[in-house]
Short mmCIF file of C-alpha atoms and ligand atoms in Angstrom, two decimals:
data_model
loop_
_atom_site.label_atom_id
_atom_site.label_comp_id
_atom_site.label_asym_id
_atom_site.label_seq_id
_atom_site.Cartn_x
_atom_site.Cartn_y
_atom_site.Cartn_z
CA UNK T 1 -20.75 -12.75 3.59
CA UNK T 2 -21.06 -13.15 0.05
CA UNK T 3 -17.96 -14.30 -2.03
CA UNK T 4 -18.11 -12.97 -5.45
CA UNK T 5 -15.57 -14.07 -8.51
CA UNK T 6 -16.98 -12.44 -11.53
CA UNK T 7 -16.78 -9.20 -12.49
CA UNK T 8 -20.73 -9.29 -13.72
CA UNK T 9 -21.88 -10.44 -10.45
CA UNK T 10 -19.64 -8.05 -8.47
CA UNK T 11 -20.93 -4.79 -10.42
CA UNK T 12 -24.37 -6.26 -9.50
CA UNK T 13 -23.81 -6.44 -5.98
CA UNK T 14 -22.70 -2.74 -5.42
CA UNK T 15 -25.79 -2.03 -8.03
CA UNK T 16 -28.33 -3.81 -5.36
CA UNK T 17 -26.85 -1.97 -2.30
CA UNK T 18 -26.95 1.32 -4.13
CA UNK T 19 -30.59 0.67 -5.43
CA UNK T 20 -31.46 0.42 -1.53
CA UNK T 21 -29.58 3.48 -0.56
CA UNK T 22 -26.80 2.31 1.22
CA UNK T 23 -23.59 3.57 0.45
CA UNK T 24 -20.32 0.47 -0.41
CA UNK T 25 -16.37 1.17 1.23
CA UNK T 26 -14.28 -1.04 -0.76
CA UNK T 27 -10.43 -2.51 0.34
CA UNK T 28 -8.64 -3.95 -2.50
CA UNK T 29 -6.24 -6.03 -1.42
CA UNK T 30 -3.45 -8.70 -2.23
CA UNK T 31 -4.79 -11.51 0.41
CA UNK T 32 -2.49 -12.98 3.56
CA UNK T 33 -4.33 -10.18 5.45
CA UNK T 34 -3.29 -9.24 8.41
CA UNK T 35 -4.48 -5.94 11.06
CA UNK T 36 -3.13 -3.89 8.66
CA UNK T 37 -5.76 -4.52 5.96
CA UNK T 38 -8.58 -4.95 8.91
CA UNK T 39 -7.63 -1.65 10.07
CA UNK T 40 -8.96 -0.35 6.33
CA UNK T 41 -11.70 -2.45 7.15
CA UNK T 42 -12.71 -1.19 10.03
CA UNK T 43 -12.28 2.58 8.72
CA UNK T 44 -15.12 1.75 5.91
CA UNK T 45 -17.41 -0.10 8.07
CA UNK T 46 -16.88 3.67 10.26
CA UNK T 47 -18.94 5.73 7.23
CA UNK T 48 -20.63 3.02 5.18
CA UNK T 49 -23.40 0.92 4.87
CA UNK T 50 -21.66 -2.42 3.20
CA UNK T 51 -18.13 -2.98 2.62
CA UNK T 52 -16.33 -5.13 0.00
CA UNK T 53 -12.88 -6.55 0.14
CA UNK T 54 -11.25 -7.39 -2.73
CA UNK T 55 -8.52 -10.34 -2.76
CA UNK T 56 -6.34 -10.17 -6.00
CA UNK T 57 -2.53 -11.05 -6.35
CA UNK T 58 -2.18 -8.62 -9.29
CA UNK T 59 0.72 -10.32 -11.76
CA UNK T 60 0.83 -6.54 -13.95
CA UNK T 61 2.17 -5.32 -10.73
CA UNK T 62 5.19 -7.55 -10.11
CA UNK T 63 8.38 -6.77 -12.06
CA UNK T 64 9.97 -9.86 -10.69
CA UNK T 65 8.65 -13.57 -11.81
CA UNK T 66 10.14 -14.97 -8.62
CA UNK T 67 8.26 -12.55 -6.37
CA UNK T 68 5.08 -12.97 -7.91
CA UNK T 69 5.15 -16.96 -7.28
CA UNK T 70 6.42 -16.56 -3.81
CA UNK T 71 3.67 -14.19 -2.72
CA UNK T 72 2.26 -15.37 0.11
CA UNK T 73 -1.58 -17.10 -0.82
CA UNK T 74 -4.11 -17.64 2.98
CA UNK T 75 -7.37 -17.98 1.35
CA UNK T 76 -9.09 -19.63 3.18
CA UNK T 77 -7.91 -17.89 6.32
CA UNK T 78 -8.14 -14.74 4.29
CA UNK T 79 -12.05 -15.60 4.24
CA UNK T 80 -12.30 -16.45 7.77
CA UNK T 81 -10.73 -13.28 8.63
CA UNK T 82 -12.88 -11.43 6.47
CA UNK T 83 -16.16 -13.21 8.23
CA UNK T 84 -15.00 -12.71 11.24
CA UNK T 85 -14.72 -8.81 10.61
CA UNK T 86 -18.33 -8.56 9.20
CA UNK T 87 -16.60 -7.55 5.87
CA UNK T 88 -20.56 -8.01 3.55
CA UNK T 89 -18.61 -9.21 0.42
CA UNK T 90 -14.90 -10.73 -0.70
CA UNK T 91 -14.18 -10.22 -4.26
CA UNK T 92 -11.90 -12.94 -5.70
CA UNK T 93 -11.76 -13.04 -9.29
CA UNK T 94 -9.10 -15.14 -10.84
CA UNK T 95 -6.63 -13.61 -12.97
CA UNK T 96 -8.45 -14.34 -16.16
CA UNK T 97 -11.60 -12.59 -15.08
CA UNK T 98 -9.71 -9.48 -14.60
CA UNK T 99 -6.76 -9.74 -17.26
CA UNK T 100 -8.76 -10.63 -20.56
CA UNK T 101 -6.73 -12.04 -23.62
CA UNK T 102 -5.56 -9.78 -25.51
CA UNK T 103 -5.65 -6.58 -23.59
CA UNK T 104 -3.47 -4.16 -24.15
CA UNK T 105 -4.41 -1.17 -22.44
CA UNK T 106 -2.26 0.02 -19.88
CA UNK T 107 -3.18 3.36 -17.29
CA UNK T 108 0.24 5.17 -17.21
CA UNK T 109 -0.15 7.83 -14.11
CA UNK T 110 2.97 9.67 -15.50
CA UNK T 111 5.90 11.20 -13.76
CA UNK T 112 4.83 10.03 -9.88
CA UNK T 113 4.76 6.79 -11.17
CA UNK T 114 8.46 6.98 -12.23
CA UNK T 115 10.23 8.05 -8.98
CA UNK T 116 11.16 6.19 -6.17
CA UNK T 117 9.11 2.35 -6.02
CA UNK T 118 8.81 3.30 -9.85
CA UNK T 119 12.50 3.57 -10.49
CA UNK T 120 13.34 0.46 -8.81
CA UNK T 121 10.34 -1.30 -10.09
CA UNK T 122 9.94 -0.12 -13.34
CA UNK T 123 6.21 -0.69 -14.68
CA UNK T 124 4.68 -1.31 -11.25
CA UNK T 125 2.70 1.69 -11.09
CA UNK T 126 0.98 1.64 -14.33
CA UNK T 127 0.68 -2.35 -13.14
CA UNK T 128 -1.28 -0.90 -9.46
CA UNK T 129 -2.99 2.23 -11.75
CA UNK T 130 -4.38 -0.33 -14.23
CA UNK T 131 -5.95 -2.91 -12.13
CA UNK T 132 -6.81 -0.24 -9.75
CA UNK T 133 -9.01 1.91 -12.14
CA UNK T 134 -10.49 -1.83 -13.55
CA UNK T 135 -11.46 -2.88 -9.66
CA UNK T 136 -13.24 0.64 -9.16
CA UNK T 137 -14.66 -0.17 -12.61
CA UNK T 138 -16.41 -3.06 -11.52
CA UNK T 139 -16.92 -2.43 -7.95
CA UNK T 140 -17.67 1.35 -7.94
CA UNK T 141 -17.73 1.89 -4.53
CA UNK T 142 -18.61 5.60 -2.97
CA UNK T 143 -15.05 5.34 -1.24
CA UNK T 144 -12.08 3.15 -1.07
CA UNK T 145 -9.57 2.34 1.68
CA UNK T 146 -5.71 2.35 0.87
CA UNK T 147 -2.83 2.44 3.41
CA UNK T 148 -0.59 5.27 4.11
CA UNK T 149 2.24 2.54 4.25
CA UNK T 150 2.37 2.10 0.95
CA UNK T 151 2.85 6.22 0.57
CA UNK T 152 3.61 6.65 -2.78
CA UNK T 153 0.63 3.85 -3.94
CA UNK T 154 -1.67 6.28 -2.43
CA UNK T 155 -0.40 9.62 -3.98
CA UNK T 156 -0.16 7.51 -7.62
CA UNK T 157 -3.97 6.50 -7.18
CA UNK T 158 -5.03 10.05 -6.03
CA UNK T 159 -3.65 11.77 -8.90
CA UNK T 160 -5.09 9.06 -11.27
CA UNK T 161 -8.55 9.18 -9.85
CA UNK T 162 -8.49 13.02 -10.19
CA UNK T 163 -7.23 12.91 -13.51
CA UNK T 164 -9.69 10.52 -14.77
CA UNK T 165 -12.43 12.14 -13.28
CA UNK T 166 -14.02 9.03 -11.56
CA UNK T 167 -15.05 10.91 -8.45
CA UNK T 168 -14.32 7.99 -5.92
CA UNK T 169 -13.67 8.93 -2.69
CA UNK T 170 -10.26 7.81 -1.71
CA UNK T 171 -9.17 7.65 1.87
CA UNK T 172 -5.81 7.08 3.37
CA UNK T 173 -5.77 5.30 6.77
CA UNK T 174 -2.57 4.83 9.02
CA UNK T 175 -0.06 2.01 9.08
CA UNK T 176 -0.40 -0.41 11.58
CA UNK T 177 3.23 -1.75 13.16
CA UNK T 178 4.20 -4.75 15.18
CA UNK T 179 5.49 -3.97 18.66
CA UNK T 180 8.36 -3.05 17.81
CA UNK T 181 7.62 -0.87 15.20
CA UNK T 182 8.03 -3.05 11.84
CA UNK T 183 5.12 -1.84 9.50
CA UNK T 184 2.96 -4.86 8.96
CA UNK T 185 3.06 -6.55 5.37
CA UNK T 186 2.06 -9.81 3.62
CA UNK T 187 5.79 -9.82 3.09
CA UNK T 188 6.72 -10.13 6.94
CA UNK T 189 5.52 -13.59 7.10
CA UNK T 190 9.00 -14.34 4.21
CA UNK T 191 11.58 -13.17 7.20
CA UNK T 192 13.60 -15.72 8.74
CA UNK T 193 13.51 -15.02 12.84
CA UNK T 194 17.05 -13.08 12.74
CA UNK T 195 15.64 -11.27 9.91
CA UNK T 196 12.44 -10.38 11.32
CA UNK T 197 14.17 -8.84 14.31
CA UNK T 198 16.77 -7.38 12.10
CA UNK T 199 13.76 -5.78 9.92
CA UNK T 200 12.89 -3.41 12.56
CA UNK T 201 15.52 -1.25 11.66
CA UNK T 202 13.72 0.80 9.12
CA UNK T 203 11.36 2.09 11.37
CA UNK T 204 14.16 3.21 13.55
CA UNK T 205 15.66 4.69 10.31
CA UNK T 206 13.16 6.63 9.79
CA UNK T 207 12.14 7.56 13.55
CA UNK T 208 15.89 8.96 14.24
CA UNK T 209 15.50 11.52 11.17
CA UNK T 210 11.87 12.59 13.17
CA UNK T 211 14.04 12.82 16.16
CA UNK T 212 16.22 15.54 14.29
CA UNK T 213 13.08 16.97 12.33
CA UNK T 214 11.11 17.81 15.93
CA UNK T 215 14.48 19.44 17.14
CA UNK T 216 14.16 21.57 14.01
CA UNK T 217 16.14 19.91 11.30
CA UNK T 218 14.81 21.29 8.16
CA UNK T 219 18.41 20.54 5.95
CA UNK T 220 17.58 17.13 3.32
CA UNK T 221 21.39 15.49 3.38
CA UNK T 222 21.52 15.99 7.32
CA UNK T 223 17.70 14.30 7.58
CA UNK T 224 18.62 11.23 4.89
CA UNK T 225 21.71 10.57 6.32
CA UNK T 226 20.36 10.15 9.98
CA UNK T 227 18.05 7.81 8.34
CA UNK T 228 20.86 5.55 6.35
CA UNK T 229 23.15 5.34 8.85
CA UNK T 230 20.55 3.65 11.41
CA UNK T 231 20.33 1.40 8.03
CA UNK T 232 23.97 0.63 7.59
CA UNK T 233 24.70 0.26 11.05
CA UNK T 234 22.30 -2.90 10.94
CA UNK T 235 24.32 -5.92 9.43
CA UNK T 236 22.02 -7.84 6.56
CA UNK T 237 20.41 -4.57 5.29
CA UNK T 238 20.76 -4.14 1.49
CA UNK T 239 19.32 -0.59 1.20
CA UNK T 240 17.17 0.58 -2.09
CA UNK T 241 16.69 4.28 -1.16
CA UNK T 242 16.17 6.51 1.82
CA UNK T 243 14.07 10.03 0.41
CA UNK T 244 13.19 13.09 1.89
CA UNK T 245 10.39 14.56 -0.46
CA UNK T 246 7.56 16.58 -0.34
CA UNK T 247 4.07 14.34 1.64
CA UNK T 248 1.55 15.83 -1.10
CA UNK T 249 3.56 16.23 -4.54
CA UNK T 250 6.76 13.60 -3.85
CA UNK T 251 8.16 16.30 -5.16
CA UNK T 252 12.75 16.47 -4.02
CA UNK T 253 12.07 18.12 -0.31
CA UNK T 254 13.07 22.00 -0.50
CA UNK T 255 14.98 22.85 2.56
CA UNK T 256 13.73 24.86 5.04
CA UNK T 257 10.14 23.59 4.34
CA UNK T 258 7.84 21.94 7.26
CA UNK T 259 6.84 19.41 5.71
CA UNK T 260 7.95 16.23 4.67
CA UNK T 261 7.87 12.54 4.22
CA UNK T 262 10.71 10.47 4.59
CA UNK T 263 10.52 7.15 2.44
CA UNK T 264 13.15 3.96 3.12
CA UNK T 265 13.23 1.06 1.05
CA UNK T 266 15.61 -1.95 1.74
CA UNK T 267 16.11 -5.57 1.52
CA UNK T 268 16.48 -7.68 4.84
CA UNK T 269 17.64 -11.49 3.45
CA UNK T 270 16.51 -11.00 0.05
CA UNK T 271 12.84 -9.53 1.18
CA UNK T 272 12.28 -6.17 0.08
CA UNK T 273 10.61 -3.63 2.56
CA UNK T 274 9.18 -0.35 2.66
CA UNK T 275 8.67 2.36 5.11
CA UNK T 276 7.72 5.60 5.44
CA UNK T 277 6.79 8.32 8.14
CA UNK T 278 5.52 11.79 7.79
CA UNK T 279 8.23 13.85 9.96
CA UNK T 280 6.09 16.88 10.34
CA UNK T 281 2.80 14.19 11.89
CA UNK T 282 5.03 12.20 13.78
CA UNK T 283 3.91 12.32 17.64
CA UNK T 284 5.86 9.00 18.96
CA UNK T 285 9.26 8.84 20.49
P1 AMP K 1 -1.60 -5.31 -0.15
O1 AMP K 1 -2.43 -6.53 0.14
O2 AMP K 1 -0.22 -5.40 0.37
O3 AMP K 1 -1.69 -4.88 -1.59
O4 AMP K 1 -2.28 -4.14 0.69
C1 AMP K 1 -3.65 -3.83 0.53
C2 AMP K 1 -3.92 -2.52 1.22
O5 AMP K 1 -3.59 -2.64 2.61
C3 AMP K 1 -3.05 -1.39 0.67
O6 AMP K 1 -3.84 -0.20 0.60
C4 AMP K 1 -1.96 -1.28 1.70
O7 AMP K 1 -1.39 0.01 1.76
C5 AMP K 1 -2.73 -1.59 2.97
N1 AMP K 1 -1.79 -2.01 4.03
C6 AMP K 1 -0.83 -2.97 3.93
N2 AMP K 1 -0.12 -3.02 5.08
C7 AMP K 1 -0.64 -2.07 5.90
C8 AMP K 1 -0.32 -1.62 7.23
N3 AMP K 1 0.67 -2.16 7.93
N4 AMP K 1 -1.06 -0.62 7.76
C9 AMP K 1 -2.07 -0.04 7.04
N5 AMP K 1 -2.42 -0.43 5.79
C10 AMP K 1 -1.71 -1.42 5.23
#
């Protein structure tokens, strides 16, 4: 496995694979993987030749000091991980190679950026847009791998890509949950034990509105509400936002429609989680 920190030997790399024919999945990632991020792993070593994972705490991202310096850091386990799963190269520039004094230049992916993560996090969009347009940059890979867990990350990085014209394939893959149903994130490993078991919650909130929406639900308030009472009836849950929208657009859910997406943010002891589910996909119980 090669480990790569500059972005003139990374561009190389995918330049050397491409020369031979092969085709490059990337993951960009945060680090403190987990089977979550293997899971994207596994989905481009499906279709391509060589995958790349990149391992970047991204500070234009983080709205919040404190959150950026508590973010959990495993290299070294990140790398073992990443050997282990026959991942060809880890990218791990440090933030100077990627942030360059001086620059100014910021990708703004407009109004889907604003809504939801965006309002409570204002700037962390164009933060993920920015660095995510620089990795494909350097990397150009023929596709990249991006969670459906964080939903609206996905939808933000489609629309840029398609704007821009930069013709990378993007592909969502699914979320990956613990046993009992807690989508798995970097941020798990901050949860106390009452917290972690508390945490669960928003995967019930969001199950109990599919319970409604596969008996044939189709009304917004009635669907939300299922979803933030489950919240509030857990003690310790600070609660951000629980949305119905539309899965492709994030567009306000019309009533009566099929489909939908139902998105739950909260904070269990100070840690902030996300959620989502796609009520019209949903096949569990
Ligand atoms: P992060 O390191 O948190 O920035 O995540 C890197 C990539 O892994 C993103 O595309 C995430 O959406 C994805 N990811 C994180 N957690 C999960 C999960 N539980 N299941 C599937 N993908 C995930």
């Amino acid at each position: 496995m090669d480990v790569i920190s500059t972005t003139h030997e990374m561009s190389a790399w995918t330049a050397a694979r491409r020369m031979s024919g092969a085709s490059v999945g990337f993951v960009p990632t945060m680090g403190a993987l987990h089977d979550g991020h293997l899971s994207l792993v596994r989905a481009s070593q499906a279709t391509q030749d060589a995958t790349a994972v990149s391992i970047f705490v991204n500070p234009a991202q983080f709205d919040d000091p404190d959150d950026y310096a508590l973010y959990p850091r495993t290299f070294e386990e990140d790398l073992a991980l990443c050997e282990r799963a026959g991942v060809d190269a880890v990218f791990a520039p440090s933030p100077a190679q990627i942030w360059q004094p001086g620059a100014t230049t910021r990708v703004d992916p407009g109004p889907i950026g604003d809504v939801l993560e965006g309002a409570h996090r204002p700037g962390h969009f164009a933060g993920v847009a920015t660095v995510v347009v620089k990795l494909l940059h350097i990397v150009d890979p023929d596709s990249a791998y991006f969670g459906a867990k964080d939903y609206q990350q996905v939808a933000v990085i489609r629309r840029v890509v398609g704007d821009l014209d930069m013709g990378h394939r993007i592909v969502a893959c699914p979320t990956i949950r613990e046993h009992d149903g807690l989508a798995m994130s970097s941020r798990n490993a901050r949860l106390g034990s009452d917290a972690r078991r508390i945490a669960a919650v928003l995967h019930r909130s969001l199950t109990a509105a599919a319970l409604l929406h596969r008996g044939g639900c189709r009304d917004r308030r009635t669907l939300e509400d299922a979803a933030r009472d489950t919240l509030a009836a857990e003690p310790g849950v600070d609660i951000d936002y629980v949305a119905l929208r539309s899965p492709d657009t994030l567009d306000e859910f019309v009533d009566g429609s099929d489909h939908a997406v139902m998105l739950v943010a909260a904070r269990v002891d100070g840690v902030r989680l996300i959620d989502n589910l796609v009520l019209s996909e949903w096949t569990g119980d």
